[in-house]
PDB file of C-alpha atoms in Angstrom:
ATOM      1  CA  UNK K1112      14.723 -57.826  44.067  1.00 48.00           C
ATOM      2  CA  UNK K1113      15.512 -53.681  43.371  1.00 44.00           C
ATOM      3  CA  UNK K1114      14.958 -54.290  39.950  1.00 45.00           C
ATOM      4  CA  UNK K1115      11.974 -51.822  40.072  1.00 48.00           C
ATOM      5  CA  UNK K1116      12.704 -49.475  42.530  1.00 47.00           C
ATOM      6  CA  UNK K1117      16.156 -49.012  40.456  1.00 45.00           C
ATOM      7  CA  UNK K1118      14.289 -47.052  37.373  1.00 44.00           C
ATOM      8  CA  UNK K1119      11.442 -45.092  39.484  1.00 43.00           C
ATOM      9  CA  UNK K1120      13.982 -43.315  41.955  1.00 41.00           C
ATOM     10  CA  UNK K1121      16.023 -42.562  38.137  1.00 39.00           C
ATOM     11  CA  UNK K1122      13.260 -40.717  37.174  1.00 33.00           C
ATOM     12  CA  UNK K1123      12.403 -38.815  40.192  1.00 37.00           C
ATOM     13  CA  UNK K1124      15.623 -37.189  39.714  1.00 35.00           C
ATOM     14  CA  UNK K1125      15.216 -35.868  36.178  1.00 37.00           C
ATOM     15  CA  UNK K1126      11.763 -34.657  37.436  1.00 38.00           C
ATOM     16  CA  UNK K1127      12.944 -33.298  40.003  1.00 37.00           C
ATOM     17  CA  UNK K1128      15.628 -30.347  38.191  1.00 39.00           C
ATOM     18  CA  UNK K1129      12.965 -30.376  34.847  1.00 36.00           C
ATOM     19  CA  UNK K1130      10.232 -28.819  37.195  1.00 35.00           C
ATOM     20  CA  UNK K1131      12.909 -26.711  38.871  1.00 36.00           C
ATOM     21  CA  UNK K1132      13.019 -25.187  35.258  1.00 31.00           C
ATOM     22  CA  UNK K1133       9.429 -24.570  34.306  1.00 33.00           C
ATOM     23  CA  UNK K1134       8.916 -23.193  38.153  1.00 31.00           C
ATOM     24  CA  UNK K1135      11.776 -20.860  37.000  1.00 33.00           C
ATOM     25  CA  UNK K1136      10.599 -19.594  33.224  1.00 31.00           C
ATOM     26  CA  UNK K1137       6.952 -19.393  34.442  1.00 32.00           C
ATOM     27  CA  UNK K1138       8.639 -17.513  37.053  1.00 31.00           C
ATOM     28  CA  UNK K1139      10.669 -14.956  34.955  1.00 35.00           C
ATOM     29  CA  UNK K1140       7.080 -15.112  31.976  1.00 45.00           C
ATOM     30  CA  UNK K1141       6.633 -11.466  31.588  1.00 65.00           C
ATOM     31  CA  UNK K1142       9.416 -10.178  33.957  1.00 48.00           C
ATOM     32  CA  UNK K1143       9.630  -6.368  33.788  1.00 36.00           C
ATOM     33  CA  UNK K1144      13.091  -6.569  35.645  1.00 38.00           C
ATOM     34  CA  UNK K1145      16.382  -4.930  34.183  1.00 35.00           C
ATOM     35  CA  UNK K1146      18.761  -7.929  33.043  1.00 36.00           C
ATOM     36  CA  UNK K1147      21.457  -8.134  30.728  1.00 36.00           C
ATOM     37  CA  UNK K1148      20.288 -11.853  29.376  1.00 37.00           C
ATOM     38  CA  UNK K1149      22.683 -15.519  28.759  1.00 36.00           C
ATOM     39  CA  UNK K1150      26.317 -15.030  26.693  1.00 39.00           C
ATOM     40  CA  UNK K1151      27.176 -13.826  23.438  1.00 46.00           C
ATOM     41  CA  UNK K1152      29.167 -11.769  22.662  1.00 50.00           C
ATOM     42  CA  UNK K1153      27.225  -8.994  21.696  1.00 54.00           C
ATOM     43  CA  UNK K1154      29.135  -6.029  22.898  1.00 64.00           C
ATOM     44  CA  UNK K1155      26.213  -4.300  25.400  1.00 65.00           C
ATOM     45  CA  UNK K1156      27.352  -1.853  28.139  1.00 72.00           C
ATOM     46  CA  UNK K1157      24.817  -1.457  30.133  1.00 65.00           C
ATOM     47  CA  UNK K1158      23.886   2.028  31.576  1.00 60.00           C
ATOM     48  CA  UNK K1159      22.103   2.762  35.065  1.00 53.00           C
ATOM     49  CA  UNK K1160      19.367   2.951  33.747  1.00 65.00           C
ATOM     50  CA  UNK K1161      18.680  -0.189  31.912  1.00 77.00           C
ATOM     51  CA  UNK K1162      19.511   0.736  28.456  1.00 91.00           C
ATOM     52  CA  UNK K1163      22.187  -1.150  27.035  1.00 92.00           C
ATOM     53  CA  UNK K1164      24.163   0.101  23.841  1.00 94.00           C
ATOM     54  CA  UNK K1165      26.442  -0.020  21.203  1.00 93.00           C
ATOM     55  CA  UNK K1166      29.411   2.297  20.053  1.00 94.00           C
ATOM     56  CA  UNK K1167      28.708   3.001  16.969  1.00 93.00           C
ATOM     57  CA  UNK K1168      32.222   0.834  15.223  1.00 92.00           C
ATOM     58  CA  UNK K1169      30.681  -2.815  17.279  1.00 94.00           C
ATOM     59  CA  UNK K1170      27.400  -2.801  16.528  1.00 94.00           C
ATOM     60  CA  UNK K1171      26.761  -6.991  14.934  1.00 92.00           C
ATOM     61  CA  UNK K1172      24.783  -6.665  12.260  1.00 94.00           C
ATOM     62  CA  UNK K1173      20.328  -7.254  12.857  1.00 95.00           C
ATOM     63  CA  UNK K1174      18.690 -10.569  11.994  1.00 95.00           C
ATOM     64  CA  UNK K1175      16.412 -11.364   8.365  1.00 97.00           C
ATOM     65  CA  UNK K1176      12.860 -11.079  10.774  1.00 97.00           C
ATOM     66  CA  UNK K1177       9.701 -11.250   7.966  1.00 97.00           C
ATOM     67  CA  UNK K1178       6.007 -12.887   8.207  1.00 97.00           C
ATOM     68  CA  UNK K1179       3.471 -11.832   8.056  1.00 97.00           C
ATOM     69  CA  UNK K1180       2.052  -8.482  10.243  1.00 98.00           C
ATOM     70  CA  UNK K1181      -1.347  -9.024  12.361  1.00 98.00           C
ATOM     71  CA  UNK K1182      -3.628  -8.143   9.965  1.00 95.00           C
ATOM     72  CA  UNK K1183      -2.316 -10.760   7.644  1.00 97.00           C
ATOM     73  CA  UNK K1184      -0.274  -8.215   5.572  1.00 97.00           C
ATOM     74  CA  UNK K1185       3.812  -9.022   4.738  1.00 98.00           C
ATOM     75  CA  UNK K1186       5.921  -7.361   7.335  1.00 98.00           C
ATOM     76  CA  UNK K1187       9.481  -7.127   6.503  1.00 98.00           C
ATOM     77  CA  UNK K1188      12.812  -5.299   8.227  1.00 97.00           C
ATOM     78  CA  UNK K1189      14.321  -5.007   5.308  1.00 97.00           C
ATOM     79  CA  UNK K1190      12.075  -2.534   4.382  1.00 97.00           C
ATOM     80  CA  UNK K1191      12.108   0.108   7.017  1.00 97.00           C
ATOM     81  CA  UNK K1192      16.588  -0.038   6.231  1.00 93.00           C
ATOM     82  CA  UNK K1193      17.655   3.893   6.713  1.00 97.00           C
ATOM     83  CA  UNK K1194      15.649   4.577   9.193  1.00 98.00           C
ATOM     84  CA  UNK K1195      15.996   4.025  13.462  1.00 98.00           C
ATOM     85  CA  UNK K1196      14.041   0.322  13.679  1.00 98.00           C
ATOM     86  CA  UNK K1197      12.858   0.277  16.962  1.00 98.00           C
ATOM     87  CA  UNK K1198      10.961  -3.278  17.992  1.00 97.00           C
ATOM     88  CA  UNK K1199       9.443  -3.744  21.125  1.00 97.00           C
ATOM     89  CA  UNK K1200       8.671  -7.226  22.068  1.00 96.00           C
ATOM     90  CA  UNK K1201       5.075  -7.617  23.389  1.00 97.00           C
ATOM     91  CA  UNK K1202       2.125  -9.545  23.747  1.00 97.00           C
ATOM     92  CA  UNK K1203      -1.139  -8.542  25.077  1.00 97.00           C
ATOM     93  CA  UNK K1204      -1.583 -10.964  28.413  1.00 95.00           C
ATOM     94  CA  UNK K1205       1.651  -8.929  29.716  1.00 96.00           C
ATOM     95  CA  UNK K1206       0.967  -5.961  32.190  1.00 96.00           C
ATOM     96  CA  UNK K1207       4.208  -4.304  32.042  1.00 96.00           C
ATOM     97  CA  UNK K1208       3.645  -3.933  28.421  1.00 97.00           C
ATOM     98  CA  UNK K1209      -0.346  -2.555  28.791  1.00 96.00           C
ATOM     99  CA  UNK K1210       2.088   0.240  30.716  1.00 96.00           C
ATOM    100  CA  UNK K1211       3.882   0.834  27.788  1.00 97.00           C
ATOM    101  CA  UNK K1212       2.235   0.407  24.862  1.00 98.00           C
ATOM    102  CA  UNK K1213       1.076   4.477  26.581  1.00 97.00           C
ATOM    103  CA  UNK K1214       4.602   5.554  25.901  1.00 98.00           C
ATOM    104  CA  UNK K1215       5.139   3.742  22.610  1.00 98.00           C
ATOM    105  CA  UNK K1216       2.348   5.678  20.837  1.00 98.00           C
ATOM    106  CA  UNK K1217       3.384   8.739  21.401  1.00 98.00           C
ATOM    107  CA  UNK K1218       7.354   8.415  20.655  1.00 98.00           C
ATOM    108  CA  UNK K1219       6.395   6.590  17.652  1.00 98.00           C
ATOM    109  CA  UNK K1220       3.303   9.464  16.652  1.00 97.00           C
ATOM    110  CA  UNK K1221       6.696  11.820  17.859  1.00 97.00           C
ATOM    111  CA  UNK K1222      10.007  10.994  15.676  1.00 98.00           C
ATOM    112  CA  UNK K1223       7.549   9.498  12.971  1.00 96.00           C
ATOM    113  CA  UNK K1224       8.785  12.953  10.843  1.00 96.00           C
ATOM    114  CA  UNK K1225      12.640  12.160  12.450  1.00 97.00           C
ATOM    115  CA  UNK K1226      13.010   8.848  10.148  1.00 97.00           C
ATOM    116  CA  UNK K1227      12.286   6.763  13.757  1.00 98.00           C
ATOM    117  CA  UNK K1228       9.803   3.168  12.351  1.00 98.00           C
ATOM    118  CA  UNK K1229       8.151   1.761  15.298  1.00 98.00           C
ATOM    119  CA  UNK K1230       7.365  -2.199  14.717  1.00 98.00           C
ATOM    120  CA  UNK K1231       5.881  -4.417  17.099  1.00 98.00           C
ATOM    121  CA  UNK K1232       6.979  -8.695  17.243  1.00 97.00           C
ATOM    122  CA  UNK K1233       3.555  -9.696  18.959  1.00 97.00           C
ATOM    123  CA  UNK K1234       4.120 -12.969  21.066  1.00 95.00           C
ATOM    124  CA  UNK K1235       2.829 -15.914  22.806  1.00 94.00           C
ATOM    125  CA  UNK K1236      -0.891 -14.325  22.231  1.00 96.00           C
ATOM    126  CA  UNK K1237      -1.682 -17.842  20.116  1.00 95.00           C
ATOM    127  CA  UNK K1238      -4.189 -15.669  18.538  1.00 97.00           C
ATOM    128  CA  UNK K1239      -4.617 -12.746  16.514  1.00 97.00           C
ATOM    129  CA  UNK K1240      -7.201 -11.338  18.577  1.00 97.00           C
ATOM    130  CA  UNK K1241      -6.776  -9.926  21.693  1.00 97.00           C
ATOM    131  CA  UNK K1242      -3.368  -8.132  20.459  1.00 98.00           C
ATOM    132  CA  UNK K1243      -5.313  -6.826  17.565  1.00 98.00           C
ATOM    133  CA  UNK K1244      -8.518  -6.036  20.497  1.00 98.00           C
ATOM    134  CA  UNK K1245      -4.509  -4.707  22.521  1.00 98.00           C
ATOM    135  CA  UNK K1246      -3.046  -2.317  19.535  1.00 98.00           C
ATOM    136  CA  UNK K1247      -6.773  -0.680  19.330  1.00 97.00           C
ATOM    137  CA  UNK K1248      -6.802  -0.062  23.204  1.00 97.00           C
ATOM    138  CA  UNK K1249      -3.838   1.960  22.883  1.00 97.00           C
ATOM    139  CA  UNK K1250      -4.342   3.462  19.358  1.00 97.00           C
ATOM    140  CA  UNK K1251      -0.679   1.295  18.068  1.00 97.00           C
ATOM    141  CA  UNK K1252      -1.197   2.308  14.633  1.00 96.00           C
ATOM    142  CA  UNK K1253       2.416   1.434  13.512  1.00 98.00           C
ATOM    143  CA  UNK K1254       2.638  -2.806  12.528  1.00 98.00           C
ATOM    144  CA  UNK K1255       3.339  -5.348  14.456  1.00 98.00           C
ATOM    145  CA  UNK K1256       4.537  -8.657  13.529  1.00 98.00           C
ATOM    146  CA  UNK K1257       2.527 -11.522  14.343  1.00 98.00           C
ATOM    147  CA  UNK K1258       5.187 -14.462  15.846  1.00 96.00           C
ATOM    148  CA  UNK K1259       3.119 -17.173  18.434  1.00 96.00           C
ATOM    149  CA  UNK K1260       5.942 -19.405  19.193  1.00 93.00           C
ATOM    150  CA  UNK K1261       9.051 -17.010  18.638  1.00 92.00           C
ATOM    151  CA  UNK K1262      10.606 -18.206  16.528  1.00 93.00           C
ATOM    152  CA  UNK K1263      11.859 -14.144  15.347  1.00 94.00           C
ATOM    153  CA  UNK K1264      13.149 -13.241  18.849  1.00 91.00           C
ATOM    154  CA  UNK K1265      15.023 -16.789  18.114  1.00 91.00           C
ATOM    155  CA  UNK K1266      16.895 -15.045  14.939  1.00 93.00           C
ATOM    156  CA  UNK K1267      18.657 -12.409  17.309  1.00 90.00           C
ATOM    157  CA  UNK K1268      22.314 -13.140  18.537  1.00 83.00           C
ATOM    158  CA  UNK K1269      22.351 -15.489  21.750  1.00 79.00           C
ATOM    159  CA  UNK K1270      21.383 -13.481  24.717  1.00 73.00           C
ATOM    160  CA  UNK K1271      20.004 -10.579  23.088  1.00 79.00           C
ATOM    161  CA  UNK K1272      16.860 -11.564  23.716  1.00 74.00           C
ATOM    162  CA  UNK K1273      15.570 -13.808  25.603  1.00 66.00           C
ATOM    163  CA  UNK K1274      11.671 -15.000  24.912  1.00 64.00           C
ATOM    164  CA  UNK K1275      10.734 -15.140  28.535  1.00 71.00           C
ATOM    165  CA  UNK K1276      11.849 -11.613  29.857  1.00 84.00           C
ATOM    166  CA  UNK K1277       8.622 -10.319  27.802  1.00 92.00           C
ATOM    167  CA  UNK K1278       9.035  -6.683  27.432  1.00 95.00           C
ATOM    168  CA  UNK K1279      12.075  -5.599  25.547  1.00 95.00           C
ATOM    169  CA  UNK K1280      12.564  -3.849  22.842  1.00 96.00           C
ATOM    170  CA  UNK K1281      16.169  -3.427  20.835  1.00 96.00           C
ATOM    171  CA  UNK K1282      16.592  -0.007  18.667  1.00 97.00           C
ATOM    172  CA  UNK K1283      18.572  -0.419  14.965  1.00 97.00           C
ATOM    173  CA  UNK K1284      20.566   2.222  13.292  1.00 97.00           C
ATOM    174  CA  UNK K1285      20.047   3.276   9.712  1.00 97.00           C
ATOM    175  CA  UNK K1286      22.252   0.946   8.384  1.00 96.00           C
ATOM    176  CA  UNK K1287      20.674  -1.667  10.008  1.00 96.00           C
ATOM    177  CA  UNK K1288      23.069  -2.668  12.974  1.00 96.00           C
ATOM    178  CA  UNK K1289      21.480  -3.923  16.277  1.00 95.00           C
ATOM    179  CA  UNK K1290      22.662  -0.050  18.833  1.00 96.00           C
ATOM    180  CA  UNK K1291      20.118  -0.734  21.848  1.00 95.00           C
ATOM    181  CA  UNK K1292      18.806  -2.282  24.329  1.00 94.00           C
ATOM    182  CA  UNK K1293      16.345  -2.515  27.069  1.00 94.00           C
ATOM    183  CA  UNK K1294      14.621  -5.983  28.908  1.00 91.00           C
ATOM    184  CA  UNK K1295      12.484  -3.510  30.673  1.00 92.00           C
ATOM    185  CA  UNK K1296       9.190  -1.311  30.379  1.00 94.00           C
ATOM    186  CA  UNK K1297       9.824   1.504  28.659  1.00 96.00           C
ATOM    187  CA  UNK K1298       8.620   5.268  29.630  1.00 96.00           C
ATOM    188  CA  UNK K1299       9.057   7.550  26.410  1.00 97.00           C
ATOM    189  CA  UNK K1300      12.246   8.929  28.428  1.00 96.00           C
ATOM    190  CA  UNK K1301      13.690   5.515  28.151  1.00 96.00           C
ATOM    191  CA  UNK K1302      12.490   5.446  24.786  1.00 97.00           C
ATOM    192  CA  UNK K1303      14.001   8.393  23.225  1.00 97.00           C
ATOM    193  CA  UNK K1304      17.121   8.093  25.202  1.00 95.00           C
ATOM    194  CA  UNK K1305      17.463   5.235  23.585  1.00 96.00           C
ATOM    195  CA  UNK K1306      16.612   6.459  20.491  1.00 97.00           C
ATOM    196  CA  UNK K1307      17.833  10.558  19.638  1.00 97.00           C
ATOM    197  CA  UNK K1308      21.790   9.503  20.661  1.00 96.00           C
ATOM    198  CA  UNK K1309      20.635   7.182  17.076  1.00 97.00           C
ATOM    199  CA  UNK K1310      18.378  10.072  15.143  1.00 97.00           C
ATOM    200  CA  UNK K1311      21.707  12.220  15.880  1.00 96.00           C
ATOM    201  CA  UNK K1312      24.236   9.730  13.937  1.00 94.00           C
ATOM    202  CA  UNK K1313      25.644  10.959  10.888  1.00 77.00           C
TER     203      UNK K1313
END
């Protein structure tokens, strides 16, 4: 009588790949390695330092990003069109995010007078408290979206950002188009490498 065994065998075969996927997601969370993401026609060209850029004529429009900031105020990316916008996805739980935070604070202050706006996307923090404490610890004065489930990251074109690869950074040009990306933690030198050419664009 084998009627009771077959369903159990099928369940075991299906459960094994599911467990492997869950393990892979856990291992890749808060990953600080250089990765280029999945498929999708993003026109990125990746340099030796892991920073990917897009030629001016090939850039895609940035997605509509709107919601609430960590302090509960309305926040809308569209309000910053005409500026170079640095979008940084981060979480208070993420070690590499802590390592790069001081560099973001430094460069945000240094470039504020050059038409550059930094905006964070705080993700996978279930509560605002730890994220607000993170900003206070590192003197971050620019706003951050509160995006606990990563819905805002999913608005980017396929293959551009990976919810499991935090921190990650996208730079948007003055025309509201995606110009550069990094899927690794950045220092001030790398940030300037991404931002300075866009400041110089006419």
